[in-house]
CSV table of C-alpha atoms and ligand atoms in Angstrom, one decimal:
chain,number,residue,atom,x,y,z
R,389,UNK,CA,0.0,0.0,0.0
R,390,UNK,CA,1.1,3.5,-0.7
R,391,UNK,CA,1.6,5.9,2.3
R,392,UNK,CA,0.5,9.5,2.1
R,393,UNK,CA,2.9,11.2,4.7
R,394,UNK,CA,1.6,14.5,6.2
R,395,UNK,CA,4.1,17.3,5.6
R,396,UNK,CA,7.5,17.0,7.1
R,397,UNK,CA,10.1,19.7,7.6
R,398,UNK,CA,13.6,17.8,7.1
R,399,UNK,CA,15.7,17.5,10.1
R,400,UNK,CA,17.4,14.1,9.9
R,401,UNK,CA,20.0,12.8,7.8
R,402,UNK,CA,18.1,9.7,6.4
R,403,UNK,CA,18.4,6.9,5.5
R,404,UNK,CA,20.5,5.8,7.9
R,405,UNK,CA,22.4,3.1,7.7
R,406,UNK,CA,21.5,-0.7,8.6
R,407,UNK,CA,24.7,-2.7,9.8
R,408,UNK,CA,25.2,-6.0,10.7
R,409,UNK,CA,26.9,-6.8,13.7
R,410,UNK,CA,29.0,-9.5,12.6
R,411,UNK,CA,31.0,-10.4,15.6
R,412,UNK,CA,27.9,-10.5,18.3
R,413,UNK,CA,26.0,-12.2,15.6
R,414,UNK,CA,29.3,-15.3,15.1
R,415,UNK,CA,28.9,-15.0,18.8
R,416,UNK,CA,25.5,-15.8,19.6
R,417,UNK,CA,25.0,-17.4,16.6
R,418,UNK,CA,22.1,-15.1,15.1
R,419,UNK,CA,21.4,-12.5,12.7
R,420,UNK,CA,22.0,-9.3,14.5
R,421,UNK,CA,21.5,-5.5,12.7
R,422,UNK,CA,21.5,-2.3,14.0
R,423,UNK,CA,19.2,0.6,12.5
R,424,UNK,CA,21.7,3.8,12.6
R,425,UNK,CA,18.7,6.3,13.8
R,426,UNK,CA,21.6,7.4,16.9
R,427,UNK,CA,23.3,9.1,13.4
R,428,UNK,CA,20.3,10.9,12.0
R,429,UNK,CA,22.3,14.0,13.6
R,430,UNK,CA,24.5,14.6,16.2
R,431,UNK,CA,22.7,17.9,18.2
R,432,UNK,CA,19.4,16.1,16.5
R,433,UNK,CA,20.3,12.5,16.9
R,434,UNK,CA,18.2,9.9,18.0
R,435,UNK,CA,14.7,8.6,17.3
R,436,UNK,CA,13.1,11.7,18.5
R,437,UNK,CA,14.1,13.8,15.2
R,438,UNK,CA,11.5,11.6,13.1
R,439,UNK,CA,8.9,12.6,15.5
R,440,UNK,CA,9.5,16.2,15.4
R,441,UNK,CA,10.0,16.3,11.1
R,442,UNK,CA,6.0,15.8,11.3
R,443,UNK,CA,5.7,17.9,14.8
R,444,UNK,CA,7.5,20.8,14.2
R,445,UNK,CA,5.8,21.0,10.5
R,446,UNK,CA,2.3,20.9,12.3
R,447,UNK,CA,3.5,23.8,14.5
R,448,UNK,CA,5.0,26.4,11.9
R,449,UNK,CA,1.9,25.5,9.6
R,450,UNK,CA,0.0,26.6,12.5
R,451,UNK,CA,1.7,29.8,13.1
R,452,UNK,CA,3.4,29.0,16.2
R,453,UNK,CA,6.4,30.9,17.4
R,454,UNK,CA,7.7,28.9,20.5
R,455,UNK,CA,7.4,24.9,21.0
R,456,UNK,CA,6.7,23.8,24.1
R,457,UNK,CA,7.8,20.2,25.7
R,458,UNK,CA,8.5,18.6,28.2
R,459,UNK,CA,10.4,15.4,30.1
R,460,UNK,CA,13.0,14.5,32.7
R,461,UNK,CA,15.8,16.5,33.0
R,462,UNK,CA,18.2,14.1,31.0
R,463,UNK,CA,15.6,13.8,28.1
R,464,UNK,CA,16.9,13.4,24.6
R,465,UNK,CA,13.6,14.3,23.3
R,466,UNK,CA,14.1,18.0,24.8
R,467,UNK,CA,17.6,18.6,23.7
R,468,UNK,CA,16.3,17.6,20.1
R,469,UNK,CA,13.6,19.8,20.7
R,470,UNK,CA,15.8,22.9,21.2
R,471,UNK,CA,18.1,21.8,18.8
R,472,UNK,CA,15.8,22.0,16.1
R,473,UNK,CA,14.0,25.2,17.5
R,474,UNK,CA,17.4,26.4,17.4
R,475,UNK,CA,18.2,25.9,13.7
R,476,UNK,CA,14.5,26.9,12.3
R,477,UNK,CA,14.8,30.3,14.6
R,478,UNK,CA,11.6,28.9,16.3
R,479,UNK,CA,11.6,29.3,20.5
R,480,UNK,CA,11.6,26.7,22.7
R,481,UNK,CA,10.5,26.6,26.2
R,482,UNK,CA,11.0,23.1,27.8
R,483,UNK,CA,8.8,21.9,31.2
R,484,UNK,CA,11.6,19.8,33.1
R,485,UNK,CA,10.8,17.3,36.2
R,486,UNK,CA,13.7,17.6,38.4
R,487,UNK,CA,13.9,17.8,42.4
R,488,UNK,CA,16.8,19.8,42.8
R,489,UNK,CA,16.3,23.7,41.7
R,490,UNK,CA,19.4,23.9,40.2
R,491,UNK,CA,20.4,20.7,38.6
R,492,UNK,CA,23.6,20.3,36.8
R,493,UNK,CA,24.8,21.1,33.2
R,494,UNK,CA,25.7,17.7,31.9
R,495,UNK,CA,24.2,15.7,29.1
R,496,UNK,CA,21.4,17.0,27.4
R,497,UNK,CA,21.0,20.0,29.6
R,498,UNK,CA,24.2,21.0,29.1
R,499,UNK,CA,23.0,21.4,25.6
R,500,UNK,CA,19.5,22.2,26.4
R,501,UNK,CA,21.4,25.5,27.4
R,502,UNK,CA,23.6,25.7,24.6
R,503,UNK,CA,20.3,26.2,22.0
R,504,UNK,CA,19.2,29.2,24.3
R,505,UNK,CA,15.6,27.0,25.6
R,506,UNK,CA,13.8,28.8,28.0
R,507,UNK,CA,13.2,26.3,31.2
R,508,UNK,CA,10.6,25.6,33.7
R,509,UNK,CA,11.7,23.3,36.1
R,510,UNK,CA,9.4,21.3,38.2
R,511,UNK,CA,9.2,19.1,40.9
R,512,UNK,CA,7.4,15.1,40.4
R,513,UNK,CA,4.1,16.0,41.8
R,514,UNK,CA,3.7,19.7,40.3
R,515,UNK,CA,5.1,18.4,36.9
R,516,UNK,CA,2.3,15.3,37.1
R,517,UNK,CA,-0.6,17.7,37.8
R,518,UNK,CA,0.6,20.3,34.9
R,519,UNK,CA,1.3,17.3,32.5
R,520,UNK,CA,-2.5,16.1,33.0
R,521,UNK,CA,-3.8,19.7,31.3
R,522,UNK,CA,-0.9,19.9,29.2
R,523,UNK,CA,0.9,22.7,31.1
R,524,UNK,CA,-2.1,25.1,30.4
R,525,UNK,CA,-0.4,27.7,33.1
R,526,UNK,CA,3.1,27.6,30.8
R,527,UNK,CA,1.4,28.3,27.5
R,528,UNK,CA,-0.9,31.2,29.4
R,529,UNK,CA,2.2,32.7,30.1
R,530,UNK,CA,3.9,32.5,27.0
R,531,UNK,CA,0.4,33.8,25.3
R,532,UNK,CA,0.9,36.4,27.9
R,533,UNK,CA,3.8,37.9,26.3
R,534,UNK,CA,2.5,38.0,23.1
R,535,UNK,CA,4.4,34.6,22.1
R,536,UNK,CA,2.1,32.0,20.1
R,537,UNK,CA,3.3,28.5,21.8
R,538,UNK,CA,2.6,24.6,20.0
R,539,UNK,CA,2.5,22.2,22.8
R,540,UNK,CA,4.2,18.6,22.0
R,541,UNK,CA,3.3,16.1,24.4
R,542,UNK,CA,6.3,13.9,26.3
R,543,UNK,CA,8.0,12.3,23.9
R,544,UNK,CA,6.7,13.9,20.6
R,545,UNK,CA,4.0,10.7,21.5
R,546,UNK,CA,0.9,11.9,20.1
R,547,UNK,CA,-0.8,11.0,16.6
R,548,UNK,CA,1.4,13.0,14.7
R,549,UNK,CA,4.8,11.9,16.3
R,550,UNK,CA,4.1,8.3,15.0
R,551,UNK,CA,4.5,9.3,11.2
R,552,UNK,CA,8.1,9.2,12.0
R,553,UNK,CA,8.6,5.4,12.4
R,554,UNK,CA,5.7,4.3,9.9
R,555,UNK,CA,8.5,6.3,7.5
R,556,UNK,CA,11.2,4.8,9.9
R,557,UNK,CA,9.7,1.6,8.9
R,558,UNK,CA,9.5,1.9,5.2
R,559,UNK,CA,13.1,3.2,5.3
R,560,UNK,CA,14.3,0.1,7.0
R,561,UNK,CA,12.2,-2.3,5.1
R,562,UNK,CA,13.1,-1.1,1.5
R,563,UNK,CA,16.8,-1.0,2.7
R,564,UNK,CA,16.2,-5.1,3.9
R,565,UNK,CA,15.1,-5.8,0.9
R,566,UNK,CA,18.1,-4.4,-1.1
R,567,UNK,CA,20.2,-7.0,0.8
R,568,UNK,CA,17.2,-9.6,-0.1
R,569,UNK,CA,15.5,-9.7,3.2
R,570,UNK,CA,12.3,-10.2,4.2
R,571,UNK,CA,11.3,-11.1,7.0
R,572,UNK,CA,12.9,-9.6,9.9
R,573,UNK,CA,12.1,-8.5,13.9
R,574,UNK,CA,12.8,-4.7,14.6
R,575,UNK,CA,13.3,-4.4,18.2
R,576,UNK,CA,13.2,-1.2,19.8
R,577,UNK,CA,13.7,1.0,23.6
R,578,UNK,CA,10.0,1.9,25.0
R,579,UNK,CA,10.1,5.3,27.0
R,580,UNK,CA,6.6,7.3,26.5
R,581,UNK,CA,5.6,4.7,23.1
R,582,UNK,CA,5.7,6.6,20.0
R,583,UNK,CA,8.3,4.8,18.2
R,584,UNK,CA,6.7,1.7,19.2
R,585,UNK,CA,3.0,2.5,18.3
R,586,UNK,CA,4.4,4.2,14.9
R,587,UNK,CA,6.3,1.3,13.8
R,588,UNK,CA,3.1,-1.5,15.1
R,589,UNK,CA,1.2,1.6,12.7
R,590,UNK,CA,3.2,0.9,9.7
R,591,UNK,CA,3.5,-2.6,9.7
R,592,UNK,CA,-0.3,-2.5,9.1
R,593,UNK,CA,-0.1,0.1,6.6
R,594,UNK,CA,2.6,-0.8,4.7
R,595,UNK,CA,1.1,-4.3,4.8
R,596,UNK,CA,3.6,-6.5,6.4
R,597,UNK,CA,2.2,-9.1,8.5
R,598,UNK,CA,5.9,-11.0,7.9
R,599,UNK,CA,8.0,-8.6,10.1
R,600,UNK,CA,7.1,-8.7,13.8
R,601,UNK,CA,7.8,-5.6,16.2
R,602,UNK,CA,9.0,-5.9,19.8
R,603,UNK,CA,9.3,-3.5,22.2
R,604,UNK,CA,11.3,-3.6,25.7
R,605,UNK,CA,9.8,-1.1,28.2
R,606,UNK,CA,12.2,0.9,30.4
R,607,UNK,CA,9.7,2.0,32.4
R,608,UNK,CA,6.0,1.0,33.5
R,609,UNK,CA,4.9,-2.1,32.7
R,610,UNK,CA,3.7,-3.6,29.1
R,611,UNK,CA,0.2,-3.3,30.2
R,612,UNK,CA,0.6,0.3,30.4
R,613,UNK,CA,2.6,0.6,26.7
R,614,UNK,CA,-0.7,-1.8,25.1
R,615,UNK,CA,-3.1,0.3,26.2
R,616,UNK,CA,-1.1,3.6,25.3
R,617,UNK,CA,-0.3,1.7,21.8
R,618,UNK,CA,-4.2,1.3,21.1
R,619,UNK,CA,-4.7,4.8,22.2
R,620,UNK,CA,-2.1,6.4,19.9
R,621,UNK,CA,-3.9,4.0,17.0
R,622,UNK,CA,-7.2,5.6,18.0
R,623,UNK,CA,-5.9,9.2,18.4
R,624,UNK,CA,-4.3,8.6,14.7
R,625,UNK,CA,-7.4,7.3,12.7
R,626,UNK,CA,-9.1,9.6,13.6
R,627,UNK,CA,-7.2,12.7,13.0
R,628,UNK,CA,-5.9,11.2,9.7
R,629,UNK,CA,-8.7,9.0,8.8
R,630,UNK,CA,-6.9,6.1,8.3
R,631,UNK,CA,-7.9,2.8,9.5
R,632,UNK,CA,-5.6,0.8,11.4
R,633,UNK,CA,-6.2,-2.7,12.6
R,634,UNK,CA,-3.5,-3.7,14.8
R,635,UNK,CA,-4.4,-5.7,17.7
R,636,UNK,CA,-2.3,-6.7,21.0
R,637,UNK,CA,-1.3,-10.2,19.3
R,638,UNK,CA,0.3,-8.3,16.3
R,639,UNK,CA,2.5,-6.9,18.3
R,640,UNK,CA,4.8,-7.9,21.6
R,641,UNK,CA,5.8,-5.7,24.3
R,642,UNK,CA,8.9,-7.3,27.1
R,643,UNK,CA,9.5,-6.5,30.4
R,644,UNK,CA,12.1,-7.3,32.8
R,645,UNK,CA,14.9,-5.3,31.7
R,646,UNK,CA,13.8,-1.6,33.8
R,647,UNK,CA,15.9,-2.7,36.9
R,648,UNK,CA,15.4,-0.6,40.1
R,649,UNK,CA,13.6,2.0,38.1
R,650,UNK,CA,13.5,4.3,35.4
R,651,UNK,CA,16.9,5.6,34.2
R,652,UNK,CA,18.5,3.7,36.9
R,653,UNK,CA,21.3,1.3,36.3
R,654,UNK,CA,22.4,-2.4,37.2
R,655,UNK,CA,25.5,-4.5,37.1
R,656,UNK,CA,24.2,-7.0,33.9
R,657,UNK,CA,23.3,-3.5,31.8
R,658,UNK,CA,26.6,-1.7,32.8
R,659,UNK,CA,27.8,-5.3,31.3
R,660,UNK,CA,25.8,-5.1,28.3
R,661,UNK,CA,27.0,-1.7,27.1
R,662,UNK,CA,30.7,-2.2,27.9
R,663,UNK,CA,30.1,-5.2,25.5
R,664,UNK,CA,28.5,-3.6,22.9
R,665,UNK,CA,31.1,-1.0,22.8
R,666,UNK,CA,34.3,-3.6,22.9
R,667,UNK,CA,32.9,-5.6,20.7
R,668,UNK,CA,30.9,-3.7,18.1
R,669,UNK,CA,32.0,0.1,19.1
R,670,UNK,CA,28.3,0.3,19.6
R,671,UNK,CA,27.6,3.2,21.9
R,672,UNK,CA,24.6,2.3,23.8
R,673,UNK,CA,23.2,4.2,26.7
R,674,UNK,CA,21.9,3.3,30.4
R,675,UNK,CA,18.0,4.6,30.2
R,676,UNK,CA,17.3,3.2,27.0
R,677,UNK,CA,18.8,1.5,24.4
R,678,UNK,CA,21.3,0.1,26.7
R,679,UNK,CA,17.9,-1.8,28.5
R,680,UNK,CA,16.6,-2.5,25.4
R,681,UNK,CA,19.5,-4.2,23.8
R,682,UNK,CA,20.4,-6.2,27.4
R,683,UNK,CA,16.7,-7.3,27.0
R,684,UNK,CA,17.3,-8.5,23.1
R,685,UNK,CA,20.1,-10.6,23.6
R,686,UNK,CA,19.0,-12.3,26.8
R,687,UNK,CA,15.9,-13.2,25.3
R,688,UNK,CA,17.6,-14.4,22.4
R,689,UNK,CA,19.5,-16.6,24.4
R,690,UNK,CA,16.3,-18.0,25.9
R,691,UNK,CA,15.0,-18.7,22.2
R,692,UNK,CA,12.2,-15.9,22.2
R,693,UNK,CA,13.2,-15.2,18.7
R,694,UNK,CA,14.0,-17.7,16.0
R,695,UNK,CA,18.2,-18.3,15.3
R,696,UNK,CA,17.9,-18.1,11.7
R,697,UNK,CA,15.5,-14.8,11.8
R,698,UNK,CA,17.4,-11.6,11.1
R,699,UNK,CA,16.8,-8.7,13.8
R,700,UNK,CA,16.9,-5.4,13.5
R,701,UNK,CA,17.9,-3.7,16.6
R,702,UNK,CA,16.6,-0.1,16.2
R,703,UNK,CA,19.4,2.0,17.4
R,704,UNK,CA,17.5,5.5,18.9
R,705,UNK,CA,20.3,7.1,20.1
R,706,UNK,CA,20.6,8.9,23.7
R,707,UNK,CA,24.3,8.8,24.1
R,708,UNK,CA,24.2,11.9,25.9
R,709,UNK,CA,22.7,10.3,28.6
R,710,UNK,CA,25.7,8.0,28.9
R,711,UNK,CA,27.5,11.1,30.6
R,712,UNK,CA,25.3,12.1,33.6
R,713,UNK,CA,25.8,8.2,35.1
R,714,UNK,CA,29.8,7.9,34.3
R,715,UNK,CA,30.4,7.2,37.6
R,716,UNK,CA,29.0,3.5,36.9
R,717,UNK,CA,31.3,2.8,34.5
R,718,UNK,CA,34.2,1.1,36.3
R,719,UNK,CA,37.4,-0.1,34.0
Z,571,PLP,C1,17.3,7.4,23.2
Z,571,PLP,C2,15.9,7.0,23.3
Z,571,PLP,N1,15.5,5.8,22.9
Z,571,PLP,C3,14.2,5.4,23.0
Z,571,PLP,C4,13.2,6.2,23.5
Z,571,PLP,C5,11.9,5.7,23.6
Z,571,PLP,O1,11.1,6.1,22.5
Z,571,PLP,P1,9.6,6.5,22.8
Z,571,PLP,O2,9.5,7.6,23.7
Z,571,PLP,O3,9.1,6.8,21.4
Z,571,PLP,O4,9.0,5.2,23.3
Z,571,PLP,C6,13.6,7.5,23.9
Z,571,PLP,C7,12.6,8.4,24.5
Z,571,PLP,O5,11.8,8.1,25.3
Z,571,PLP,C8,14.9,7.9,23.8
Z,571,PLP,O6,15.3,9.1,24.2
């Protein structure tokens, strides 16, 4: 099936690559790739810039001056956020959750500052009751001033957001299928569930029963990532008018790879990314892909997916976060 894309201002350097990891895969005796989306930029790497191509249209086509997000302080989604602000000479005011009032420049704030964001910094409870009516009092203020703000939801994870990995998908499949493969299982970090829901969206529409999605939460539970998938389906048949029957069995969602918590590390993922990095000079980070990937080649030890079957390990950056939590790194 043909997909008819909604417009899309272009931020990422696509396609990226697909590699095969050739050593891990002799190792474990599997067919391992990686998707390259940590290289669709460097200030706008990561998953997050196919979000905001389709966001960030939406928002200049409505006249907006100033985007509005919001996440944790570490979040990738932010500092891609005001990176692209930054280039297109758009604003950006980002909503952080943080308990301490001044927390430090490393990571992604460090660069959050570096693209000139305007910050309000909030504490868990007071960031959970703004996030509920989308930081109303924030945009009041920002209307206040005369500014005309375009709220994305955590993540980029709304309807529009998931345009970037149905196109994520196609990109990947038609590059497979250069190299003569088919079938194949993209596997992929779950944080707020847009990449996930896009990619379950476009295996529909691009009508590809023969590739299977998988998605390793790194925080909640999968119950919560269903029920947000068939919310993001609903929420994007209706705005586009699309029909879009993917139900729970056409998709899988694994848990048992968060640890202690949301962004928080263990010994066995500490492990995993020092592997990934001798072996494959893979640079994988502790909140997300690091999880993800510890959960993909423990389960493919335990036989969840087929030997023979090629993987596709979607790679959605977030090395930035890698910094903030050096002190686990012991060599
Ligand atoms: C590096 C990285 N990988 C994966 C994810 C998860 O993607 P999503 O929020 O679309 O579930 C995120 C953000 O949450 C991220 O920053």
């Amino acid at each position: 099936m043909t997909v008819y894309y909604p417009k899309r201002i272009m931020l990422a350097h696509t396609p990226t690559p697909i590699m095969k990891l050739k050593k891990l895969s002799a190792e474990l005796g599997a067919e391992l790739y990686v998707k390259r989306d940590d290289i669709t930029g460097l200030e706008l790497s990561g998953n997050k810039v196919r979000k905001l191509e389709f966001l960030i249209a939406e928002a200049v086509d409505v006249g907006a001056d100033t985007v509005v997000t919001c996440g944790g302080v570490q979040s990738n989604h932010c500092r891609a956020t005001a990176a692209a602000c930054a280039r297109l000479g758009l604003k950006c005011h980002l909503i952080l959750r943080t308990e301490t009032p001044a927390p430090p420049y490393d990571g992604n704030l460090l660069m959050d500052y570096l693209f000139n964001a305007d910050f309000t910094y909030m504490p868990r409870p007071e960031y959970k009751k703004n996030e509920e009516i989308g930081f109303e009092s924030v945009l009041e203020g920002i209307r206040a001033k005369g500014g005309k703000p375009f709220y994305i939801p955590v993540g980029g994870s709304v309807a529009m957001g998931c345009w970037g990995y149905t196109r994520g998908l196609e990109e990947a499949l038609m590059q497979l299928s250069e190299r003569g493969i088919r079938r194949a299982h993209f596997v992929s970090a779950l944080g707020s569930g847009g990449t996930h829901a896009g990619l379950v969206m476009g295996r529909y529409l691009l009508e590809r029963p023969d590739v299977s999605i998988t998605g390793f939460n790194v925080c909640d539970d999968p119950e919560y990532f269903y029920q947000k998938t068939d919310r993001l389906i609903e929420e994007f048949s209706e705005k586009f008018k699309v029909e879009i029957h993917a139900s729970r069995d056409s998709h899988s969602i694994i848990d048992g790879y968060v640890g202690p918590g949301y962004a928080l590390p263990y010994p066995e993922l500490i492990e995993t990314i020092k592997m990934a990095a001798r072996v494959e000079a893979l640079i994988l980070d502790p909140v997300y892909t690091g999880k993800a990937f510890h959960g993909m080649i423990t389960e493919l030890q335990k036989g969840r997916f087929p030997k023979e079957d090629p993987i596709v390990f979607i790679h959605t950056g977030g090395a930035f976060g890698l910094f903030p939590q050096k002190a686990e790194f012991v060599f």
